[in-house]
Amino acid sequence: MAEIKVVHCGLGGIGLGIARIVAATEGLKIVGASDIAPDKAGQDLGTVMGLPKKLRVKVEPENRRLLKGARPDVAVLSTASSLKDVKPQVLELVAKGVNVVTTCEELSFPVPGHEKAAREIDAAARKKKARVLATGVNPGYAMDALALVLTAPCVKVERVAVTRVVDAGTRRVTLQRKVGAGLNLHQFRRAMTEGSVRHVGLPESAHMIAAALGWKIDKLEEMVEPAIAPRDLDTDYLRVAAGNVAGVKQTVRAWCGERLAISLDLHVYVGAENPRDQIVIDATPPVNMTIAGGLAGDEAAAALVVNAIPRLLSAPPGLVTMRDLPLLHAYNPAEARAIRKR
Amino acid sequence: MAEIKVVHCGLGGIGLGIARIVAATEGLKIVGASDIAPDKAGQDLGTVMGLPKKLRVKVEPENRRLLKGARPDVAVLSTASSLKDVKPQVLELVAKGVNVVTTCEELSFPVPGHEKAAREIDAAARKKKARVLATGVNPGYAMDALALVLTAPCVKVERVAVTRVVDAGTRRVTLQRKVGAGLNLHQFRRAMTEGSVRHVGLPESAHMIAAALGWKIDKLEEMVEPAIAPRDLDTDYLRVAAGNVAGVKQTVRAWCGERLAISLDLHVYVGAENPRDQIVIDATPPVNMTIAGGLAGDEAAAALVVNAIPRLLSAPPGLVTMRDLPLLHAYNPAEARAIRKR
């Protein structure tokens, strides 16, 4: 059986995590990789991944070079959160008929303002019979697709409320920095203005839920506020002094008419208590679900991307979302084999 | 827009619960009903459902009569748990090109011994371009499809363990009787031998999980034991004397080689503490999910059946399972409209 040929575009923390899983997965074969970072381009991918052996895959400085030889079946694109940055990369890949699974949060579901770009990607993908999916733990699963699955045993759904609490102190330093841990309030506000502390994806999750349930969002509010350290907090990487910023509390509220229909709360800060994923469906019957400890973000995101590959390759061409795919579960090598046989 | 025309075959507790939801759902229209019970056949369905008004749908004594007039789009078949009993009813419906969604537990996934009957139904359905799905809260969701969805963020899944605990004291009397509440041990053993206290569906759930994850079950053990009342227990309907049977504890263990791969525990008894649905995925990362209070069985099962209708009508012809369907969520009238337009 031939394997599904995968190229990895973007070898940051998540990109490398995905590549490590792909390298260990039956039925998938890494045939190329790219990253613009000068300390990665030109190296062997095995070296960049920290493996004891070389993979005989040279990291290219740009995606264009990945498409010169044998056509890959799927590109894992993990370069940026912004649709503006990622769109030309996706278009370049689908123009060559390559399927794309990306962690680009803004491509996970078309929200107002991104619909034109989404349509453009959809049309380009259909034209070349390629498929494009953006997924990850959030957006893509913990605060949208999983919430939708939990409405399956319900009628008369009035409200979907999701709370994700992550103790940033247990996570990698880049995440701690990303949520502003250790900054004072002045620095945090400046970082907010620059957009560097905001998690991207809550409106995408809200719109995915609303679209699936046939709800029209009339008003959507997004807020970001700092979580303040009640005492000095130390992580393996940094100290948060009492009164400084430990991380962020981010919320989305979406109304359908007068009804508060969707409520998303994402708390990511050092020292967050009772870390969890909680989903409450206000319906008949009601559902109150908690994942104790919460889904481990980076590991879960990387697994979701890999597990989605067989589903993506079986989907109709175009831009697909987690809402459209058949029941997604852990990787089954037999499903990958069945795809290659077609 | 024309509506999706539904007939209801079997008007027991679950069948009536489904009919009540269908009657209240935009885009669905009840065009027929049947039940063999002499106190139901011949009545107006609205009367049988306990509605204040008539539905101008006469309950027929047999399904054959439902197929004489306008062809229904889908039949809701809620008559029996046993595939042997339900198979001829399904075949009669699909022979007329009618899609079927049924609560027949043994049809939810083909287990060894039922594969031939499943293939027969599949072939008959394909021939007439009809679709057949068996679903419900259990099997169909709480102990299989939902567990699979929770493996989506995981790699290296070693084990899936599901525990469903239902306090039968809070449920309808038929369920209390079904699990043997109030019997003494001698009576319980006799009921066991007759097969009347066993919940049907745990092996189906185990096989669905295994098939989706590409696991081969080498050994499967199913056990049923009584839960003994530690003290006198009173429900709204009956008394369980201390030392008598309060209900059942039922387990399935499935091994792949030496590995205990799937572990399903269903506890349904009067006075069961901490009622819940708990799913533990032993994997990277691990997942430990709990639905507090547990899914309300009858309400959830009825909702699942109705919510599955748009997905079923969009599926390829044949026998489909919850494993095969796109992400299932609460009913969206727009999806039903889209189906009718095709």
XYZ file of C-alpha atoms in Angstrom:
684
model
C 0.000 0.000 0.000
C 1.225 3.456 -0.874
C 1.264 5.882 2.018
C -0.386 9.288 2.314
C 2.384 11.755 1.433
C 2.556 14.697 3.852
C 4.524 17.945 3.743
C 4.897 20.194 6.774
C 4.823 23.946 6.197
C 5.804 25.761 9.364
C 7.892 24.115 12.059
C 7.097 26.127 15.171
C 5.990 24.431 18.376
C 2.676 23.129 17.022
C 4.083 22.365 13.560
C 6.866 20.238 15.059
C 4.375 18.515 17.384
C 2.279 17.543 14.372
C 5.351 16.358 12.430
C 6.372 14.130 15.361
C 2.963 12.419 15.344
C 2.943 12.054 11.538
C 6.434 10.517 11.620
C 5.149 7.874 14.074
C 1.846 7.154 12.287
C 1.256 4.099 10.098
C 0.089 5.039 6.611
C 1.487 8.594 6.656
C 4.859 9.520 5.182
C 6.634 12.865 5.486
C 7.965 13.833 2.056
C 8.825 17.481 2.630
C 9.002 20.364 5.084
C 9.528 24.099 5.055
C 10.192 26.909 7.492
C 11.468 30.415 6.946
C 13.536 30.474 10.169
C 17.246 30.627 9.167
C 18.185 28.123 11.898
C 15.786 25.550 10.416
C 15.892 25.984 6.631
C 18.603 23.825 5.090
C 18.694 21.361 8.006
C 17.409 17.790 7.954
C 13.866 17.618 9.357
C 14.897 14.871 11.793
C 17.488 17.215 13.269
C 14.970 20.063 13.560
C 12.510 17.689 15.235
C 15.172 16.616 17.724
C 15.091 12.996 16.540
C 18.203 10.848 16.976
C 18.208 10.046 13.240
C 17.929 11.995 10.019
C 14.686 11.721 8.038
C 16.356 12.527 4.665
C 13.935 15.413 4.308
C 15.609 18.801 3.865
C 13.762 21.754 5.379
C 13.146 24.202 2.536
C 12.951 27.951 3.086
C 9.701 28.228 1.115
C 6.674 26.118 0.211
C 7.151 26.539 -3.521
C 10.099 24.168 -3.475
C 8.001 21.444 -1.797
C 5.789 21.218 -4.835
C 8.485 20.632 -7.403
C 8.903 16.874 -7.079
C 6.268 14.233 -6.341
C 2.931 15.832 -5.475
C 2.153 15.517 -1.780
C -1.365 14.394 -0.836
C -1.702 16.820 2.016
C 0.128 19.832 3.386
C 0.066 20.555 7.113
C 0.199 24.339 7.291
C 1.058 25.738 10.688
C 2.447 29.185 10.125
C 0.082 31.893 11.384
C -3.272 32.629 13.026
C -4.203 35.386 10.594
C -6.216 34.532 7.514
C -4.557 37.430 5.682
C -1.138 35.826 6.173
C -2.236 32.286 5.484
C -4.493 32.826 2.469
C -1.714 33.173 -0.146
C -0.002 30.086 1.288
C -3.213 28.054 1.046
C -3.899 29.301 -2.484
C -0.381 28.348 -3.594
C -0.867 24.814 -2.262
C -4.371 24.191 -3.628
C -3.340 25.602 -7.019
C -1.131 22.505 -7.248
C -4.009 20.260 -6.176
C -2.577 19.704 -2.698
C -5.053 19.224 0.164
C -4.390 21.477 3.147
C -4.999 21.009 6.853
C -4.014 24.100 8.783
C -4.015 25.381 12.346
C -4.915 28.896 11.114
C -7.576 29.856 13.647
C -9.248 32.444 11.429
C -9.881 29.855 8.721
C -11.703 27.447 11.059
C -15.071 29.020 10.260
C -15.963 31.983 8.024
C -16.998 34.885 10.273
C -18.301 38.248 8.996
C -15.366 40.053 7.366
C -13.667 36.803 6.347
C -16.406 35.426 4.135
C -14.922 36.743 0.904
C -11.494 35.222 1.598
C -13.147 31.943 2.589
C -15.160 31.888 -0.651
C -12.005 32.575 -2.649
C -10.189 29.659 -0.986
C -13.248 27.432 -1.435
C -13.473 28.235 -5.159
C -9.749 27.747 -5.744
C -9.829 24.410 -3.916
C -12.891 23.135 -5.801
C -11.315 24.081 -9.105
C -8.343 21.813 -8.401
C -10.371 19.163 -6.515
C -8.440 19.923 -3.325
C -9.802 20.206 0.220
C -8.922 22.725 2.906
C -9.641 22.359 6.647
C -8.549 24.473 9.589
C -8.676 22.732 12.942
C -7.073 22.465 16.349
C -8.214 22.139 19.909
C -9.572 25.677 19.990
C -11.065 26.690 17.632
C -11.995 23.390 16.038
C -12.949 21.145 18.914
C -13.115 22.083 22.608
C -15.292 25.173 22.230
C -17.297 24.336 19.090
C -17.376 20.854 17.510
C -17.527 19.076 20.877
C -20.221 21.477 22.083
C -22.242 20.677 18.949
C -21.901 16.933 19.527
C -23.263 17.482 23.026
C -26.443 19.008 21.573
C -27.154 15.753 19.691
C -29.289 14.301 22.526
C -31.196 17.581 22.986
C -34.293 19.389 21.774
C -35.167 23.032 22.380
C -31.568 24.219 22.750
C -31.704 27.700 24.267
C -28.053 28.301 25.016
C -24.600 26.801 24.592
C -22.088 27.868 27.247
C -18.455 26.775 27.085
C -15.793 27.506 29.682
C -12.193 26.524 29.058
C -9.786 27.141 31.938
C -6.070 26.544 31.351
C -3.419 26.903 34.043
C -0.755 28.573 31.912
C 1.802 27.731 34.613
C 1.763 24.120 33.427
C 2.317 25.022 29.779
C 5.194 25.952 27.502
C 6.858 29.320 27.970
C 5.682 30.628 24.597
C 2.083 30.231 25.759
C 2.882 31.951 29.061
C 4.421 34.865 27.167
C 1.546 34.899 24.663
C -1.043 35.474 27.394
C 1.072 38.238 28.924
C 2.112 36.396 32.106
C 4.543 38.564 34.082
C 3.650 41.873 32.405
C 2.473 44.809 34.438
C -0.876 46.348 33.537
C 0.705 49.095 31.439
C 2.702 46.596 29.396
C -0.351 44.352 29.072
C -2.493 47.182 27.697
C 0.185 48.004 25.137
C 0.435 44.334 24.130
C -3.379 44.262 23.845
C -3.313 47.259 21.511
C -0.725 45.522 19.374
C -2.968 42.439 19.351
C -0.245 40.150 20.666
C -2.019 38.768 23.758
C -5.378 37.987 22.223
C -6.338 34.385 21.563
C -7.730 34.086 18.053
C -10.773 31.947 17.391
C -13.644 32.595 19.791
C -15.864 34.361 17.217
C -15.103 31.524 14.788
C -16.325 29.000 17.396
C -19.475 31.016 18.091
C -20.311 31.268 14.405
C -19.717 27.553 13.847
C -22.142 26.687 16.654
C -24.740 29.165 15.424
C -24.551 28.037 11.807
C -24.853 24.375 12.701
C -27.904 24.966 14.881
C -29.526 27.315 12.360
C -29.184 30.372 14.598
C -28.660 33.887 13.270
C -26.287 35.915 15.450
C -27.640 39.467 15.759
C -24.964 40.749 18.112
C -21.568 39.410 19.138
C -19.331 40.956 21.794
C -15.754 39.935 22.450
C -13.854 41.077 25.526
C -10.327 40.506 26.765
C -9.281 41.367 30.292
C -6.174 40.583 32.297
C -6.177 38.027 35.109
C -4.311 39.628 38.017
C -1.956 37.547 40.175
C -3.318 37.520 43.765
C 0.211 36.692 45.047
C 3.683 36.089 43.602
C 3.487 33.152 41.185
C 6.471 31.209 39.839
C 6.477 28.957 36.805
C 9.420 26.939 35.482
C 10.165 29.876 33.207
C 9.099 33.140 34.793
C 7.798 34.973 37.850
C 4.507 36.833 38.034
C 4.646 39.392 40.833
C 1.501 39.945 42.907
C -0.671 42.546 41.166
C 0.860 41.914 37.766
C -0.773 40.064 34.908
C -0.971 36.261 35.182
C -2.711 35.832 31.822
C -6.021 36.556 30.093
C -9.735 36.075 30.526
C -11.404 36.270 27.165
C -15.121 36.059 26.496
C -17.539 36.026 23.616
C -21.256 36.588 24.048
C -23.559 36.064 21.074
C -27.219 37.038 20.990
C -29.982 35.826 18.696
C -32.493 38.633 19.035
C -32.901 39.120 22.794
C -31.655 35.642 23.655
C -28.112 35.200 24.934
C -27.505 32.123 22.789
C -23.782 31.418 22.987
C -21.388 32.179 25.778
C -17.691 31.313 25.463
C -15.220 31.894 28.292
C -11.529 31.201 27.809
C -9.338 31.681 30.883
C -5.633 31.130 30.356
C -3.435 32.307 33.194
C -0.752 31.180 35.597
C -2.338 29.718 38.707
C -5.832 29.258 37.223
C -7.772 26.997 39.556
C -9.820 23.977 38.508
C -8.494 23.802 34.926
C -11.187 22.171 32.799
C -13.275 22.166 29.671
C -16.880 22.647 30.633
C -19.827 22.663 28.244
C -23.339 23.400 29.411
C -26.254 22.921 27.015
C -29.412 24.626 28.202
C -31.974 22.356 26.545
C -34.312 19.392 27.027
C -32.671 17.396 28.470
C -29.925 19.693 29.755
C -26.286 18.589 29.457
C -23.477 19.589 31.814
C -20.133 18.148 30.736
C -16.691 18.617 32.213
C -13.316 17.338 31.063
C -11.307 17.242 34.267
C -8.000 19.077 33.976
C -8.940 20.283 30.495
C -7.607 19.051 27.170
C -3.838 19.484 26.942
C -3.787 22.199 24.293
C -0.704 21.556 22.174
C -0.857 17.759 22.279
C -4.587 17.774 21.571
C -4.267 20.251 18.706
C -1.524 18.232 17.032
C -3.510 15.007 17.421
C -6.655 16.611 15.982
C -4.784 17.791 12.892
C -3.377 14.322 12.218
C -6.619 12.487 13.023
C -8.504 14.775 10.642
C -6.345 13.824 7.635
C -8.283 10.671 6.597
C -11.604 12.517 7.034
C -10.341 15.488 5.027
C -9.179 13.312 2.140
C -12.639 11.680 2.004
C -14.514 15.004 2.003
C -15.866 16.697 -1.107
C -13.456 19.297 -2.588
C -13.532 22.855 -1.230
C -13.186 24.567 2.128
C -14.598 22.256 4.784
C -15.049 22.872 8.498
C -15.185 20.614 11.532
C -18.951 21.019 11.348
C -19.050 19.200 8.000
C -16.858 16.178 8.665
C -18.037 12.694 9.636
C -17.552 11.731 13.285
C -13.892 12.419 14.005
C -11.996 10.011 16.225
C -8.446 8.803 16.826
C -6.489 7.722 13.765
C -7.401 4.374 12.195
C -4.749 3.064 9.765
C -7.406 1.038 7.906
C -9.259 4.245 7.010
C -6.057 5.697 5.579
C -5.529 2.508 3.542
C -9.077 2.651 2.198
C -8.478 6.197 0.955
C -5.318 5.241 -0.909
C -7.088 2.355 -2.609
C -9.710 4.562 -4.220
C -41.275 24.014 1.165
C -42.612 20.496 1.456
C -41.983 18.836 4.795
C -40.216 15.572 5.575
C -43.023 13.025 5.898
C -42.645 10.767 8.940
C -44.508 7.639 10.024
C -44.217 6.217 13.532
C -44.167 2.440 13.871
C -44.457 1.468 17.523
C -46.022 3.777 20.081
C -44.585 2.559 23.370
C -42.899 4.979 25.778
C -39.950 5.805 23.518
C -42.027 5.751 20.332
C -44.498 8.242 21.782
C -41.642 10.424 23.069
C -40.214 10.575 19.554
C -43.636 11.326 18.049
C -44.118 14.223 20.490
C -40.829 15.788 19.361
C -41.566 15.219 15.668
C -45.002 16.810 16.067
C -43.325 19.946 17.478
C -40.465 20.116 14.955
C -40.403 22.520 12.011
C -39.932 20.727 8.708
C -41.192 17.344 9.903
C -44.766 16.154 9.407
C -46.375 13.047 10.846
C -48.333 11.294 8.090
C -48.946 7.928 9.705
C -48.583 5.732 12.774
C -49.012 2.123 13.764
C -49.117 0.004 16.890
C -50.389 -3.487 17.473
C -51.776 -2.700 20.938
C -55.591 -3.001 20.762
C -56.037 0.120 22.917
C -54.035 2.205 20.423
C -54.886 0.842 16.960
C -57.863 2.627 15.494
C -57.465 5.726 17.697
C -56.314 9.142 16.514
C -52.574 9.568 17.108
C -53.159 12.854 18.957
C -55.360 11.006 21.445
C -52.775 8.243 21.908
C -50.079 10.912 22.436
C -52.227 12.609 25.054
C -52.482 15.815 23.026
C -55.494 18.084 23.543
C -56.271 17.940 19.801
C -56.574 15.262 17.160
C -53.791 14.951 14.573
C -56.080 13.399 11.931
C -53.689 10.453 11.787
C -55.338 7.111 12.535
C -53.146 4.583 14.329
C -53.055 1.503 12.120
C -52.662 -2.002 13.518
C -49.867 -2.858 11.072
C -47.122 -1.100 9.105
C -48.297 -2.393 5.756
C -51.224 -0.021 5.811
C -48.939 2.977 6.308
C -47.362 2.396 2.930
C -50.552 2.401 0.884
C -50.971 6.128 0.363
C -48.337 8.809 -0.109
C -44.852 7.396 0.452
C -43.358 8.582 3.739
C -39.747 9.812 3.653
C -38.780 8.150 6.881
C -40.232 5.619 9.285
C -39.416 5.826 12.980
C -39.423 2.211 14.106
C -39.562 1.701 17.837
C -40.947 -1.751 18.412
C -38.317 -4.120 19.808
C -34.681 -4.520 20.882
C -34.166 -7.803 19.075
C -32.836 -7.778 15.531
C -34.720 -10.995 14.844
C -38.035 -9.249 15.580
C -37.174 -5.994 13.846
C -35.563 -7.327 10.670
C -38.798 -8.228 8.830
C -40.269 -4.833 9.781
C -37.220 -3.008 8.402
C -37.222 -5.095 5.229
C -40.918 -4.358 4.651
C -40.256 -0.611 4.937
C -37.107 -0.429 2.795
C -38.750 -2.607 0.121
C -41.040 0.384 -0.403
C -38.058 2.761 -0.502
C -38.795 4.196 2.951
C -35.816 5.294 5.045
C -35.804 3.861 8.572
C -34.489 5.191 11.844
C -34.996 2.695 14.621
C -34.258 2.338 18.308
C -33.537 -1.389 17.821
C -30.396 -1.774 19.936
C -29.144 -4.869 18.142
C -29.111 -3.035 14.807
C -26.929 -0.169 16.073
C -23.750 -1.968 15.033
C -23.253 -5.417 13.470
C -21.719 -7.711 16.102
C -20.616 -11.300 15.460
C -23.757 -13.374 14.941
C -25.693 -10.458 13.510
C -23.488 -9.721 10.523
C -25.547 -11.763 8.074
C -28.810 -10.031 9.030
C -27.071 -6.637 8.843
C -25.743 -7.427 5.355
C -29.202 -8.502 4.266
C -30.740 -5.227 5.480
C -27.897 -3.255 3.909
C -28.380 -4.944 0.525
C -32.161 -4.519 0.582
C -31.813 -0.840 1.489
C -29.230 -0.137 -1.219
C -31.394 -1.834 -3.807
C -34.210 0.612 -3.093
C -31.937 3.599 -2.367
C -33.167 3.685 1.241
C -31.132 4.230 4.395
C -31.387 2.477 7.741
C -29.960 3.727 11.049
C -30.383 2.417 14.582
C -29.643 4.925 17.302
C -30.529 6.042 20.783
C -28.736 7.199 23.865
C -27.305 3.787 24.537
C -26.273 2.166 22.259
C -25.738 4.961 19.744
C -24.316 7.821 21.750
C -23.393 7.808 25.446
C -21.262 4.674 25.408
C -19.927 4.651 21.841
C -20.255 7.654 19.460
C -19.494 10.193 22.198
C -16.549 8.093 23.388
C -15.221 8.054 19.820
C -15.535 11.844 19.526
C -13.500 12.125 22.720
C -10.622 10.216 21.083
C -10.372 12.884 18.364
C -7.758 14.935 20.273
C -5.708 11.823 21.136
C -2.882 9.691 19.811
C -1.813 6.276 21.104
C -5.235 5.328 22.455
C -4.711 2.318 24.721
C -8.119 2.010 26.299
C -11.625 3.443 26.218
C -13.541 3.118 29.490
C -17.156 4.230 29.789
C -19.237 4.224 32.956
C -22.912 5.104 32.834
C -24.692 5.271 36.184
C -28.462 5.786 36.206
C -30.539 6.146 39.364
C -33.514 4.066 38.271
C -35.501 5.583 41.126
C -35.801 8.800 39.113
C -37.025 7.024 35.977
C -40.298 5.653 34.618
C -41.726 2.534 36.199
C -41.202 0.415 33.085
C -37.461 1.002 33.401
C -37.557 0.172 37.112
C -39.346 -3.095 36.321
C -37.029 -3.816 33.391
C -33.930 -3.748 35.611
C -35.619 -5.998 38.148
C -36.073 -3.428 40.921
C -38.005 -4.996 43.800
C -37.367 -8.632 42.835
C -35.743 -11.016 45.260
C -32.582 -12.794 44.116
C -34.448 -15.928 43.103
C -36.882 -13.963 40.957
C -34.022 -11.928 39.493
C -32.108 -15.060 38.452
C -35.202 -16.418 36.765
C -35.752 -13.101 34.953
C -32.074 -13.182 33.902
C -32.520 -16.658 32.436
C -35.533 -15.441 30.502
C -33.431 -12.507 29.291
C -35.915 -9.930 30.518
C -33.631 -7.848 32.775
C -30.641 -7.537 30.467
C -29.945 -4.196 28.797
C -29.265 -4.807 25.108
C -26.460 -2.979 23.372
C -23.160 -3.074 25.235
C -21.456 -5.478 22.788
C -22.763 -3.285 19.947
C -21.108 -0.240 21.558
C -17.825 -2.099 22.085
C -17.748 -3.274 18.482
C -18.521 0.204 17.164
C -15.621 1.667 19.138
C -13.250 -1.090 18.064
C -14.179 -0.896 14.384
C -13.796 2.885 14.275
C -10.359 2.759 15.898
C -9.187 -0.168 13.762
C -9.029 -2.578 16.704
C -9.718 -6.305 16.411
C -11.566 -7.673 19.434
C -10.093 -11.058 20.323
C -12.192 -11.672 23.409
C -15.363 -10.041 24.724
C -16.972 -10.835 28.060
C -20.369 -9.600 29.142
C -21.593 -9.892 32.701
C -24.842 -8.959 34.422
C -25.148 -8.912 38.185
C -27.813 -7.607 40.519
C -27.329 -4.438 42.564
C -28.545 -5.280 46.062
C -30.471 -2.679 48.070
C -28.464 -1.810 51.206
C -31.696 -0.609 52.884
C -35.379 -0.302 52.055
C -35.758 1.955 49.026
C -38.988 3.567 47.862
C -39.658 5.015 44.447
C -42.838 6.714 43.273
C -43.929 3.315 41.957
C -42.511 0.516 44.058
C -40.576 -0.530 47.161
C -37.260 -2.363 47.128
C -36.777 -4.163 50.442
C -33.267 -4.255 51.910
C -31.406 -7.262 50.491
C -33.589 -7.441 47.402
C -32.603 -6.358 43.912
C -32.460 -2.610 43.220
C -31.415 -3.022 39.576
C -28.504 -4.233 37.468
C -24.791 -3.737 37.039
C -23.819 -4.782 33.574
C -20.290 -4.826 32.154
C -18.498 -5.568 28.940
C -14.760 -6.104 28.746
C -13.101 -6.372 25.345
C -9.530 -7.423 24.782
C -7.287 -6.885 21.759
C -4.680 -9.586 22.269
C -3.536 -9.158 25.876
C -4.685 -5.546 26.086
C -7.913 -4.706 27.903
C -9.005 -2.226 25.227
C -12.638 -1.404 25.992
C -14.407 -1.398 29.276
C -18.116 -0.533 29.513
C -19.966 -0.352 32.836
C -23.683 0.291 32.920
C -25.228 0.612 36.369
C -28.974 1.118 36.460
C -30.553 0.704 39.871
C -32.735 2.444 42.399
C -30.600 4.582 44.696
C -27.465 4.578 42.493
C -25.171 7.312 43.779
C -23.448 9.926 41.643
C -25.458 9.280 38.467
C -23.287 10.266 35.515
C -21.849 9.469 32.139
C -18.108 9.143 32.464
C -15.697 8.469 29.623
C -11.991 7.949 30.209
C -9.635 7.757 27.246
C -6.258 6.307 28.170
C -4.133 8.047 25.527
C -1.811 10.976 24.792
C -3.195 13.303 25.992
C -5.575 11.469 28.328
C -9.223 12.560 28.490
C -11.479 12.236 31.533
C -15.012 13.446 30.816
C -18.087 13.441 33.005
C -21.651 14.478 32.262
C -22.978 15.402 35.681
C -26.247 13.630 36.496
C -25.974 11.586 33.304
C -27.971 12.001 30.114
C -31.693 11.611 30.743
C -32.187 8.332 28.920
C -35.648 8.503 27.352
C -35.582 12.206 26.499
C -32.068 11.949 25.077
C -32.870 8.846 23.036
C -35.947 10.461 21.505
C -34.008 13.636 20.685
C -31.174 11.650 19.086
C -33.595 9.805 16.821
C -35.190 13.031 15.610
C -31.902 14.923 15.283
C -30.466 12.082 13.211
C -33.202 12.315 10.564
C -31.585 15.073 8.413
C -28.215 13.303 8.634
C -29.761 9.975 7.700
C -31.534 11.403 4.657
C -28.207 12.871 3.454
C -26.285 9.606 3.901
C -25.534 7.166 1.083
C -28.129 4.354 0.806
C -27.691 1.239 2.918
C -27.336 0.395 6.598
C -25.467 3.250 8.269
C -24.271 3.549 11.855
C -23.598 6.484 14.175
C -19.929 5.951 13.338
C -20.548 6.874 9.701
C -22.648 10.027 10.022
C -21.387 13.610 9.864
C -21.157 15.434 13.185
C -24.591 15.053 14.762
C -26.076 17.981 16.633
C -29.449 19.398 17.623
C -32.007 19.740 14.849
C -31.498 22.578 12.367
C -34.620 23.334 10.254
C -32.416 24.754 7.468
C -30.713 21.385 7.034
C -34.088 19.712 6.674
C -35.087 22.329 4.065
C -31.869 21.749 2.121
C -32.637 18.039 1.936
C -36.127 18.594 0.574
C -34.786 20.913 -2.115
C -32.471 18.329 -3.608
